[in-house]
Amino acid sequence: MDILKILSRGTKKSASQFEIQKPLNQPSTPQLYNDPTRGVKRKRKEDQSASSLNVDDDPDEINFFAPRTTKKPIVEPTAKEDQIEDASKSLLDEEEVRQVLKSHRLKFTLLSSHDAKRTKVKKSKKEEAKTKVKDGKKPLFPQPLTSFSEFRSTYNISARLSENLAKQGYRIPTEVQLGSLPLLLQPDRAISSSVAEELHFKTKRGVDFLAVAPTGSGKTLAFLIPAINSILRRRAGETGQKEHILEVVVVAPTRELAHQIVNEGRKLAQGTGVKIVGMKKDMRIPAEGEIDDDLSHDEASSKSDSETGSSEDEEDDKPQKETTTTKADILVTTPQILRNFLKSRTLPTVKSLILDEADVLLDPLFREQTLGIWSACSNKSLRLTCWSATMGSNIEGLMLEQLKSRGSSSVPLIRLVVGLKDTAVPSINHKLIYTATEQGKLFALRQLLHPKSSSDSMPEMRLPFLVFAQTIERATALHDELKFDIPAEAGGSTRIAALHSSLSDSARSSIVARFRAGEIWVLITTDLLMRGIDFRGVNGVINYDVPTSAAAYIHRVGRTGRAGHEGGVAVTFYTTEDVAHLKSIANVISLSEKQAGKKSEEGVPKWLMDSLPKMGKEEKKQLKKHGVESRRGNKTKITTQSAWERRKENNRRGAIAGSKNRKMQEVNSDTQGGDDGEWGGIDG
Ligand code: ADP
Ligand code: MG
């Protein structure tokens, strides 16, 4: 049976509007910004034998501008020691570095002055004069990573690790990776000692780091590669020492994201013996003052960890015995669960604390727990790295303050910003749709799900897609409402699901797994899923309810158009009531389109932009905290029908679908597998 035909009821014309399994256009490169005119041809100082880059040979092969599907193998995981050239040879000169950074829109800033009370991202001259705070911000130009092959040749990264990267098809580093990896792997190589000296900092003990890079731009690898490599380096130094010592803690705001990071990490660490564990409720990790010689659990599981890295949930469903101590090299956790375990315990062996989605982790919602974990990491040489697609200046200020209070003043805090701050990725098409009322949203969503003809003013949406609602109640109600919109023959109500935090852990992981497997096509969710989650095939995002901040918009729509995939569509419905707080979102859309080089007014017409009222600071704060007033709790229903009416209607539609299903089966058995019969839709 042709799923495409089934799902799009109506004419053949509309059938082509829905394409379920077809992912977004395959990108030729995972990089977002690739503007060679911003830079000029680079040349190496010396021979380039260890690198695949040869700028003078073939214009297609110019460093990162080469397509991902390049025929020449870039990564040489089995490179012999003698192939590893003298590191200094592959250094770019200052001018080259500047050009590469510029062409990829990478901006590094030294936020070194821990004395600064406050750092502002952008200050007009007037403001600067007013505040009189010298914040000591300086531009920096560290060496970029020109290709993953440099890992072996220049950064002497574990052969197994680079082999794992190649196995997963990573050929060209994304912007955030090419910018941050040298700095995190070998800061003293990335920044020359003379520059460090001039700016009064040292790189010997590493750097504290803050990266602001678009959604889906590969931040996870950017922090996992250095994390895994530092453990391998230590082990290589300690002859034969393979004991698991907790060296890295990764904090992420949701279980789903923590879980995803564990899976990514395990794929990368396959065969290296580095153990990556997701923190669970009853799990115990060796903390200070605990004797941790009971390693029976650890020995038993470490093999499977490194060998079944790609399998999801492999350890998660096993109940953790209360007395079991789990040893790990890298622990991935949500703030609450680790904080609950720690209480007054400390984590003295941890050398690297990674905050993924750092702005939300340091936001009031999680701040106390995150700072608690940070101070539990008592090792003097702890380094902090923070990652997000959005970052308020208050968060930077908070980081500086905390770092200062830990007394690591000679260690620099370096910020990397990729592209324009606080914009959505250029690969997404944005659409704002006015629906007047709540009821209008439901009509509009149904129209997106079942386009009647190609002349609809609605944008084309291809399944699978994510639908964001403001509250759990609304996500549940919308799910109830749409349950029968997908015909039984195409999987019916199993194709649509709601995911939110009031479901059990196992229900949550099962829904995520089914969505990843392509079994669920419409996933209705709350802001629980807005950050970090990487569903590769998501073709569209629908903001059924307007996001409550510009950052929320950027993160929600960033679930599509990942890793340079073109064609993702982000639709935002708004009612009369939303007009009052739409300005910041309209601004993000317009700025993002400008950055992508699109015609102005494509997503937001000028008349709309001009007529939207500005929002006050306090108003923004309230909206972010509580959401749109009339959609809170049970105030506004998704539909005007009562629950009783809806149940009745659902039963009726369920019965119709069931009867159609039976008829279909009869027809199919008559025609012996007549799978290609066209189905006219539930109303057909
Ligand atoms: P972010 O954390 O920046 O939102 P992720 O780390 O989740 O992004 O990565 C988004 C997607 O990009 C993932 O599916 C990942 O596998 C892919 N990806 C990361 N780095 C590369 C690369 N160098 N080349 C191709 N794809 C990549
Ligand atoms: Mg991420």
XYZ file of C-alpha atoms and ligand atoms in Angstrom:
712
model
C 0.000 0.000 0.000
C 1.300 3.408 -0.860
C 1.598 5.376 2.306
C 2.036 8.613 0.427
C -1.306 8.193 -1.228
C -3.035 7.144 1.920
C -1.931 9.973 4.036
C -2.838 12.728 1.698
C -6.459 12.285 1.085
C -7.971 13.916 -1.936
C -6.528 14.306 -5.356
C -3.410 12.878 -6.842
C -2.060 16.367 -6.976
C -2.171 16.692 -3.241
C -0.699 13.244 -2.791
C 2.609 14.541 -3.977
C 2.533 17.153 -1.263
C 3.171 14.610 1.424
C 6.303 12.648 1.402
C 6.842 10.660 4.451
C 10.080 8.835 4.267
C 11.909 11.308 2.127
C 14.273 13.253 4.328
C 15.242 16.837 3.772
C 17.579 17.474 0.896
C 20.895 15.895 1.633
C 23.417 18.623 2.323
C 26.628 18.659 0.376
C 28.326 19.936 3.493
C 27.268 20.171 7.125
C 28.588 23.706 7.243
C 26.189 26.606 7.401
C 28.432 29.457 6.445
C 30.633 28.986 3.534
C 31.510 32.233 2.011
C 34.860 31.950 0.305
C 34.655 35.569 -0.739
C 35.046 36.481 2.879
C 38.431 34.793 2.856
C 41.035 34.186 0.215
C 42.843 31.121 -0.955
C 44.913 29.668 1.790
C 48.282 28.171 1.381
C 50.194 25.976 3.697
C 53.603 27.024 4.829
C 55.079 23.670 4.078
C 54.224 20.397 2.477
C 50.687 19.175 2.844
C 51.217 15.453 2.704
C 49.277 14.675 5.832
C 46.313 16.690 4.805
C 43.904 16.097 2.006
C 43.764 19.795 1.395
C 45.463 21.119 -1.594
C 44.158 24.497 -2.423
C 46.051 24.805 -5.629
C 44.968 21.486 -7.100
C 41.269 21.443 -7.319
C 38.897 24.228 -6.500
C 36.353 21.720 -5.154
C 38.806 20.480 -2.641
C 39.504 23.784 -0.987
C 39.513 22.895 2.657
C 36.078 22.743 4.251
C 34.295 23.966 1.166
C 34.643 20.531 -0.333
C 31.404 18.554 -0.442
C 30.841 15.940 2.228
C 30.669 13.183 -0.364
C 34.185 13.818 -1.530
C 35.706 10.760 -3.161
C 39.107 11.166 -1.656
C 39.287 9.718 1.825
C 39.963 12.571 4.166
C 40.414 10.660 7.349
C 43.339 8.355 7.624
C 42.674 6.480 10.786
C 45.509 4.080 10.305
C 48.127 6.766 9.783
C 51.485 5.554 10.935
C 53.556 7.499 13.367
C 56.017 8.459 10.658
C 53.262 10.124 8.719
C 52.584 12.461 11.561
C 54.314 15.579 10.559
C 55.894 18.138 12.701
C 52.994 19.987 14.272
C 54.436 23.407 13.598
C 54.392 22.795 9.855
C 50.639 22.815 9.550
C 50.095 26.007 11.462
C 48.435 28.716 9.435
C 49.893 32.159 9.599
C 47.923 34.892 11.273
C 46.482 36.322 8.100
C 45.315 32.898 6.943
C 43.730 32.204 10.279
C 41.819 35.448 10.153
C 40.547 34.693 6.670
C 39.387 31.199 7.538
C 37.607 32.406 10.662
C 36.010 35.226 8.752
C 34.789 33.083 5.898
C 33.095 30.757 8.365
C 31.743 33.580 10.488
C 33.597 32.568 13.611
C 34.271 35.197 16.206
C 36.458 34.483 19.209
C 36.561 36.823 22.139
C 38.668 36.713 25.243
C 36.385 37.408 28.188
C 39.355 37.046 30.419
C 38.868 39.761 32.922
C 37.302 37.947 35.813
C 37.211 41.292 37.517
C 34.556 42.579 35.207
C 31.289 42.811 37.047
C 29.307 42.388 33.925
C 29.928 41.777 30.287
C 27.612 42.925 27.640
C 27.587 41.301 24.279
C 27.168 44.430 22.304
C 27.614 47.853 23.655
C 27.183 51.067 21.881
C 29.929 53.589 22.532
C 27.507 55.611 24.557
C 26.624 52.695 26.783
C 30.239 51.798 27.224
C 31.053 55.244 28.434
C 28.092 55.154 30.772
C 28.908 51.866 32.487
C 32.578 52.724 32.928
C 33.277 49.034 33.429
C 36.273 47.977 31.477
C 35.328 44.470 30.589
C 38.635 43.508 29.014
C 37.123 41.828 25.976
C 39.631 41.174 23.215
C 39.251 39.504 19.834
C 41.281 36.314 19.425
C 42.300 34.354 16.352
C 43.079 30.772 17.322
C 44.110 28.152 14.776
C 41.120 26.439 13.182
C 40.850 22.729 12.394
C 41.055 22.510 8.652
C 39.929 18.903 8.309
C 39.332 15.857 10.443
C 42.508 14.351 9.015
C 44.404 16.897 11.052
C 43.322 15.003 14.129
C 45.879 12.347 13.437
C 48.475 14.454 11.767
C 48.476 17.428 14.062
C 46.454 16.767 17.183
C 47.585 13.198 17.642
C 44.128 12.086 18.540
C 43.399 8.438 19.301
C 43.360 6.358 16.117
C 40.255 4.536 17.258
C 38.442 7.783 17.917
C 39.155 9.168 14.467
C 38.256 5.827 12.949
C 34.900 5.983 14.731
C 34.337 9.472 13.374
C 35.038 8.293 9.847
C 32.815 5.258 10.299
C 29.898 7.506 11.089
C 30.468 9.471 7.931
C 31.847 12.645 9.489
C 34.169 14.064 6.870
C 34.186 17.817 7.217
C 34.088 19.646 10.531
C 31.200 22.035 11.074
C 31.961 25.635 12.016
C 31.703 25.144 15.744
C 33.921 22.073 15.462
C 36.578 23.699 13.335
C 36.668 26.626 15.688
C 36.586 24.937 19.061
C 38.392 21.627 18.642
C 41.984 22.933 18.361
C 41.394 25.224 21.305
C 40.028 22.437 23.472
C 42.423 19.729 22.332
C 45.645 21.758 22.405
C 45.136 25.319 23.552
C 48.834 26.075 23.584
C 49.003 25.163 19.920
C 45.827 26.995 18.954
C 46.971 30.225 20.578
C 50.587 31.184 20.356
C 52.427 31.827 23.597
C 53.281 35.356 22.511
C 49.608 36.268 22.097
C 48.769 34.702 25.446
C 51.596 36.558 27.104
C 50.583 39.831 25.582
C 47.042 39.399 26.855
C 48.160 38.148 30.273
C 46.825 34.651 30.318
C 48.174 31.141 30.193
C 46.933 28.201 28.194
C 48.992 25.543 29.978
C 46.080 24.581 32.188
C 43.534 24.706 29.400
C 40.803 27.244 28.787
C 37.296 27.835 30.034
C 35.074 28.080 27.034
C 31.711 29.337 25.928
C 30.349 28.467 22.482
C 27.283 30.042 20.931
C 26.544 28.188 17.708
C 23.340 27.520 15.760
C 21.005 24.625 16.422
C 22.062 21.416 14.724
C 25.587 22.641 14.041
C 27.384 19.772 15.753
C 28.100 21.066 19.248
C 27.809 17.570 20.714
C 30.855 16.272 18.843
C 32.683 19.483 19.637
C 32.535 18.696 23.339
C 32.612 14.899 23.217
C 35.769 14.557 21.117
C 38.002 16.495 23.544
C 36.326 14.773 26.508
C 37.008 11.271 25.226
C 40.459 12.176 23.993
C 41.599 13.627 27.294
C 40.691 10.378 29.033
C 42.551 8.364 26.424
C 45.576 10.629 26.742
C 45.683 10.169 30.488
C 45.395 6.435 30.090
C 48.127 6.312 27.514
C 50.386 8.081 30.002
C 49.615 5.708 32.842
C 51.094 2.488 31.590
C 48.292 0.030 31.233
C 45.971 1.957 33.564
C 42.477 1.233 32.392
C 40.536 2.010 35.552
C 37.459 4.167 35.114
C 37.914 7.475 36.859
C 35.106 9.981 36.601
C 36.793 12.770 34.693
C 34.012 14.426 32.751
C 30.482 15.428 33.743
C 28.057 16.560 31.051
C 24.911 18.317 32.244
C 21.866 18.691 29.964
C 18.406 20.014 30.827
C 16.251 17.006 29.889
C 16.462 13.243 30.137
C 15.866 12.913 26.426
C 18.855 15.095 25.644
C 21.080 13.423 28.241
C 20.155 10.107 26.735
C 20.966 11.291 23.223
C 24.381 12.531 24.356
C 25.132 9.159 25.975
C 24.300 7.414 22.713
C 26.416 9.796 20.636
C 29.264 9.398 23.099
C 29.104 5.623 23.011
C 29.275 5.590 19.247
C 32.377 7.757 19.369
C 34.016 5.828 22.168
C 33.382 2.403 20.712
C 36.347 0.158 21.264
C 38.328 2.725 23.253
C 37.346 1.392 26.661
C 36.050 4.807 27.708
C 32.839 4.285 29.621
C 29.985 6.751 29.241
C 27.047 6.466 31.580
C 23.732 8.255 31.902
C 22.871 9.095 35.510
C 19.824 7.259 36.875
C 17.780 7.707 39.967
C 19.098 4.926 42.155
C 22.560 4.995 40.742
C 25.549 5.549 42.959
C 28.756 6.929 41.620
C 31.958 6.873 43.609
C 32.181 10.258 45.249
C 34.707 11.635 47.680
C 35.331 9.574 50.767
C 33.656 6.474 49.419
C 35.445 3.193 49.093
C 34.682 2.018 45.646
C 36.218 -1.351 45.335
C 32.980 -3.119 44.505
C 33.268 -3.128 40.795
C 31.424 -6.261 39.878
C 28.722 -4.292 38.087
C 31.265 -2.181 36.348
C 33.342 -5.075 35.057
C 30.267 -6.785 33.767
C 28.936 -3.815 31.895
C 32.006 -2.093 30.560
C 32.379 -4.534 27.696
C 28.865 -4.100 26.509
C 29.179 -0.331 26.838
C 31.968 -0.074 24.393
C 30.659 -2.663 22.051
C 27.033 -1.803 21.737
C 27.416 1.901 21.651
C 24.800 2.483 19.044
C 21.986 0.643 20.723
C 19.541 2.853 22.537
C 18.549 2.358 26.107
C 20.700 -0.642 26.517
C 21.444 -0.030 30.138
C 18.465 2.071 30.957
C 15.883 -0.572 31.386
C 17.926 -2.546 33.831
C 16.881 -1.651 37.320
C 19.807 -0.196 39.200
C 20.408 -2.024 42.429
C 20.627 0.390 45.265
C 23.939 -0.920 46.457
C 25.570 -0.907 43.039
C 28.263 1.617 42.462
C 28.639 2.517 38.816
C 32.037 3.612 37.693
C 32.315 5.729 34.616
C 34.731 7.988 32.820
C 32.047 10.314 31.527
C 28.772 10.883 33.307
C 25.836 12.519 31.517
C 23.070 13.833 33.708
C 20.207 16.241 34.167
C 20.896 18.773 36.932
C 18.264 17.542 39.364
C 19.192 13.891 39.422
C 22.914 14.425 40.049
C 22.217 17.131 42.603
C 19.891 14.794 44.481
C 22.559 12.145 44.616
C 25.371 14.493 45.581
C 23.811 16.357 48.484
C 27.042 17.263 50.301
C 29.265 14.855 48.401
C 31.931 16.172 46.084
C 33.362 14.983 42.778
C 37.091 15.617 43.197
C 38.236 13.637 40.177
C 36.191 15.601 37.655
C 38.441 17.746 35.443
C 35.887 18.859 32.899
C 32.362 20.110 33.432
C 30.320 20.501 30.267
C 27.044 22.420 30.300
C 25.018 21.660 27.200
C 22.232 24.202 26.648
C 24.117 26.252 29.209
C 21.850 29.287 29.110
C 18.895 27.307 30.382
C 21.032 25.439 32.922
C 22.129 28.754 34.374
C 18.670 30.265 34.128
C 16.728 30.558 37.403
C 14.872 27.297 36.693
C 17.997 25.126 37.017
C 20.527 27.589 38.361
C 20.751 26.363 41.909
C 21.206 22.747 40.891
C 23.742 23.538 38.192
C 25.792 25.755 40.459
C 25.580 23.039 43.110
C 27.104 20.527 40.728
C 29.737 23.024 39.669
C 30.860 23.612 43.219
C 30.828 19.869 43.945
C 33.468 19.535 41.223
C 36.189 20.465 43.652
C 39.256 19.699 41.562
C 41.463 22.768 41.273
C 42.095 22.165 37.601
C 38.436 21.847 36.673
C 37.698 23.376 33.267
C 34.253 24.538 32.283
C 32.767 24.549 28.804
C 29.305 25.917 27.988
C 27.340 25.314 24.790
C 24.141 26.696 23.367
C 22.501 28.299 20.362
C 21.385 31.223 22.502
C 23.143 33.061 25.288
C 22.054 36.081 27.244
C 24.685 38.516 28.443
C 23.519 37.924 32.014
C 24.609 34.303 31.672
C 28.073 35.335 30.579
C 28.239 37.654 33.548
C 27.244 34.832 35.867
C 29.925 32.553 34.438
C 32.605 35.169 34.903
C 31.523 35.760 38.459
C 31.575 32.079 39.307
C 34.930 31.505 37.651
C 36.379 34.412 39.514
C 35.113 33.077 42.814
C 36.846 29.778 42.113
C 40.084 31.693 41.796
C 41.224 30.479 38.387
C 42.147 33.914 37.196
C 45.075 32.992 34.958
C 42.893 30.616 32.965
C 41.196 32.513 30.149
C 37.489 32.391 29.441
C 37.102 32.384 25.687
C 33.850 32.851 23.817
C 33.135 31.620 20.325
C 30.130 32.935 18.425
C 29.233 31.288 15.121
C 27.235 33.461 12.740
C 24.884 36.086 14.044
C 23.963 35.607 17.661
C 20.360 34.722 18.427
C 19.226 33.793 14.954
C 17.767 30.603 13.546
C 19.763 28.475 11.109
C 19.692 29.789 7.541
C 18.378 26.495 6.141
C 14.868 26.910 7.584
C 11.864 28.501 5.842
C 9.736 30.440 8.267
C 6.007 31.070 7.993
C 3.857 33.097 10.341
C 0.188 32.214 9.912
C -2.633 34.270 11.328
C -5.484 32.034 12.484
C -7.555 34.675 14.300
C -8.862 32.296 16.954
C -7.917 29.114 18.763
C -10.398 27.234 16.634
C -8.668 28.621 13.577
C -5.445 26.889 14.605
C -7.116 23.525 14.536
C -8.469 24.168 11.040
C -5.068 25.334 9.905
C -3.287 22.310 11.351
C -5.752 19.964 9.676
C -5.140 21.740 6.425
C -1.411 21.196 6.803
C -2.022 17.565 7.529
C -4.460 17.114 4.653
C -3.776 19.652 1.937
C -6.815 19.760 -0.348
C -5.199 21.268 -3.385
C -1.973 22.832 -4.419
C -3.601 26.242 -4.479
C -3.865 26.286 -0.688
C -2.158 29.283 0.784
C -0.629 26.952 3.330
C 3.038 26.032 3.027
C 3.911 22.495 2.042
C 4.684 20.387 5.056
C 6.153 16.962 4.769
C 5.911 14.393 7.476
C 7.319 13.702 9.965
C 6.851 16.854 11.940
C 6.827 18.185 15.457
C 3.982 20.236 16.910
C 4.682 22.425 19.932
C 1.953 23.372 22.400
C 2.283 25.681 25.374
C 1.266 23.275 28.127
C 0.989 19.570 28.855
C -2.799 19.931 28.983
C -2.884 21.482 25.554
C -0.514 18.903 24.069
C -2.730 16.131 25.445
C -5.917 17.797 24.235
C -4.479 18.352 20.767
C -3.423 14.738 20.641
C -6.966 13.638 21.545
C -8.282 15.901 18.857
C -6.021 14.645 16.073
C -5.828 10.991 16.962
C -8.060 9.902 14.121
C -6.788 12.261 11.488
C -4.387 9.739 10.105
C -6.300 6.945 8.405
C -6.236 3.522 9.970
C -4.724 2.099 6.809
C -1.694 4.284 7.300
C -1.293 3.287 10.913
C -4.047 5.494 12.349
C -3.620 6.679 15.890
C -0.259 4.911 16.250
C 1.233 7.516 13.888
C 0.559 10.375 16.220
C 1.701 10.795 19.798
C 2.085 13.346 22.550
C 5.295 13.586 24.559
C 5.584 15.564 27.769
C 7.056 15.382 31.206
C 4.051 13.917 32.957
C 4.508 10.600 31.169
C 6.530 7.820 32.743
C 10.203 7.454 31.845
C 9.581 4.330 29.858
C 6.677 5.889 27.927
C 8.900 8.868 27.121
C 11.736 6.758 25.811
C 9.400 4.537 23.854
C 7.820 7.516 22.079
C 11.211 9.013 21.255
C 12.415 5.655 19.942
C 9.285 5.247 17.799
C 9.622 8.740 16.417
C 13.279 8.110 15.590
C 12.334 4.836 13.930
C 9.840 6.621 11.686
C 6.821 4.923 13.240
C 5.367 8.124 14.631
C 4.832 10.868 12.068
C 3.290 13.654 14.088
C 4.749 14.258 17.512
C 2.933 16.769 19.675
C 5.055 18.054 22.477
C 5.836 20.862 24.878
C 9.026 22.844 25.392
C 10.426 19.648 26.892
C 11.661 18.717 23.440
C 12.661 22.133 22.219
C 16.339 21.946 23.097
C 19.111 19.787 21.780
C 17.061 16.889 20.482
C 18.376 15.694 17.151
C 15.779 13.936 15.049
C 17.469 13.817 11.704
C 14.397 13.344 9.543
C 12.189 16.086 10.969
C 10.896 18.024 7.989
C 8.893 20.605 9.827
C 8.060 22.261 13.099
C 4.652 23.713 13.873
C 4.352 26.190 16.683
C 0.726 25.485 17.439
C 1.109 27.925 20.298
C 3.470 30.843 19.867
C 6.795 30.262 21.672
C 7.144 32.418 24.734
C 10.550 33.902 23.923
C 12.855 34.522 20.993
C 15.210 31.846 22.353
C 12.335 29.359 22.568
C 11.526 30.094 18.917
C 15.143 29.517 17.844
C 15.398 26.233 19.719
C 11.993 24.878 18.680
C 12.443 25.557 14.986
C 16.004 24.302 15.275
C 14.644 20.758 15.508
C 14.537 20.903 11.718
C 17.176 21.997 9.207
C 19.903 20.248 11.170
C 23.463 19.659 9.973
C 22.922 21.859 6.927
C 19.791 20.042 5.666
C 17.775 22.369 3.472
C 14.022 22.484 3.172
C 12.900 22.439 6.800
C 9.714 24.425 7.339
C 8.792 26.246 10.537
C 5.168 27.333 10.816
C 3.928 29.521 13.645
C 0.211 30.031 14.230
C -0.877 33.224 15.925
C -4.208 34.531 17.076
C -5.410 38.071 17.680
C -4.218 37.716 21.208
C -0.660 36.848 20.219
C -0.133 40.015 18.217
C 0.919 41.776 21.411
C 3.931 39.554 21.922
C 4.962 38.522 18.465
C 7.567 41.190 17.830
C 10.626 39.388 19.180
C 9.816 36.296 17.126
C 9.186 38.350 14.004
C 12.583 39.952 14.601
C 14.306 36.575 14.805
C 12.668 35.481 11.556
C 13.587 38.621 9.734
C 17.191 38.586 10.987
C 17.573 34.903 10.158
C 16.320 35.454 6.631
C 18.616 38.354 6.154
C 21.524 36.228 7.295
C 20.489 33.486 4.888
C 20.549 36.019 2.087
C 16.812 35.700 1.432
C 14.639 38.496 0.209
C 13.529 40.663 3.054
C 9.848 40.358 3.962
C 9.705 36.709 2.919
C 8.653 35.437 6.334
C 7.384 38.652 7.897
C 5.888 41.307 5.615
C 6.938 44.837 6.386
C 3.432 45.972 7.247
C 3.254 43.282 9.893
C 6.662 44.071 11.290
C 5.765 47.740 11.510
C 2.443 47.130 13.168
C 3.639 44.728 15.853
C 4.001 46.490 19.167
C 7.298 46.474 21.036
C 7.435 44.501 24.237
C 8.717 45.793 27.538
C 11.361 43.919 29.514
C 8.981 43.000 32.311
C 6.359 41.834 29.852
C 8.909 39.585 28.161
C 9.930 38.150 31.494
C 6.365 37.368 32.491
C 5.600 35.783 29.156
C 8.687 33.585 29.347
C 7.810 32.515 32.857
C 4.096 31.920 32.556
C 3.262 31.681 28.876
C 0.270 33.306 27.216
C -2.194 33.927 29.991
C -5.262 32.563 28.268
C -3.574 29.277 27.415
C -2.466 28.466 30.912
C -3.867 25.464 32.698
C -7.231 24.570 31.326
C -8.239 28.077 30.418
C -8.430 27.774 26.700
C -9.436 24.536 25.172
C -8.027 23.345 21.911
C -11.528 22.887 20.588
C -14.910 24.322 21.392
C -16.329 20.838 21.770
C -16.869 19.502 25.259
C -14.907 16.445 26.330
C -18.108 14.375 25.999
C -18.782 15.582 22.489
C -15.202 14.961 21.509
C -15.273 11.426 22.843
C -18.456 10.788 20.911
C -16.944 12.231 17.759
C -13.772 10.224 18.243
C -15.761 7.046 18.721
C -17.651 7.778 15.547
C -14.474 8.456 13.588
C -12.811 5.416 15.136
C -15.752 3.280 14.026
C -15.665 4.697 10.492
C -11.939 4.110 10.287
C -12.383 0.567 11.589
C -15.096 -0.219 9.091
C -13.025 1.238 6.225
C -10.142 -0.858 7.411
C -12.236 -4.008 7.295
C -13.527 -3.150 3.846
C -9.986 -2.515 2.649
C -8.859 -5.858 3.959
C -11.700 -7.530 2.098
C -10.795 -5.725 -1.109
C -7.151 -6.544 -0.635
C -7.796 -10.211 -0.067
C -10.029 -10.243 -3.161
C -7.400 -8.685 -5.341
C -4.570 -10.637 -3.691
C -2.243 -8.002 -2.401
C -3.601 -5.098 -4.381
C -1.345 -2.801 -2.507
C -1.375 -0.097 -5.064
C -5.081 0.628 -4.888
C -5.613 4.301 -4.245
C -7.337 5.182 -1.043
C -9.579 8.165 -1.095
C -9.183 9.311 2.499
C -11.547 9.097 5.415
C -13.879 11.668 3.981
C -13.509 10.442 0.450
P 23.811 20.926 18.107
O 24.175 20.351 19.430
O 24.745 21.983 17.648
O 22.388 21.360 18.037
P 24.211 18.212 17.231
O 25.499 17.996 17.929
O 22.996 17.604 17.843
O 23.943 19.769 17.022
O 24.386 17.736 15.727
C 23.366 17.854 14.798
C 23.528 16.806 13.721
O 24.657 17.078 12.931
C 23.711 15.406 14.266
O 22.848 14.539 13.587
C 25.145 15.086 13.976
O 25.331 13.723 13.729
C 25.413 15.903 12.738
N 26.827 16.311 12.629
C 27.616 16.794 13.593
N 28.850 17.062 13.124
C 28.856 16.757 11.818
C 29.847 16.801 10.776
N 31.062 17.259 11.003
N 29.475 16.383 9.538
C 28.226 15.937 9.305
N 27.250 15.864 10.232
C 27.557 16.268 11.476
Mg 23.113 20.166 21.174
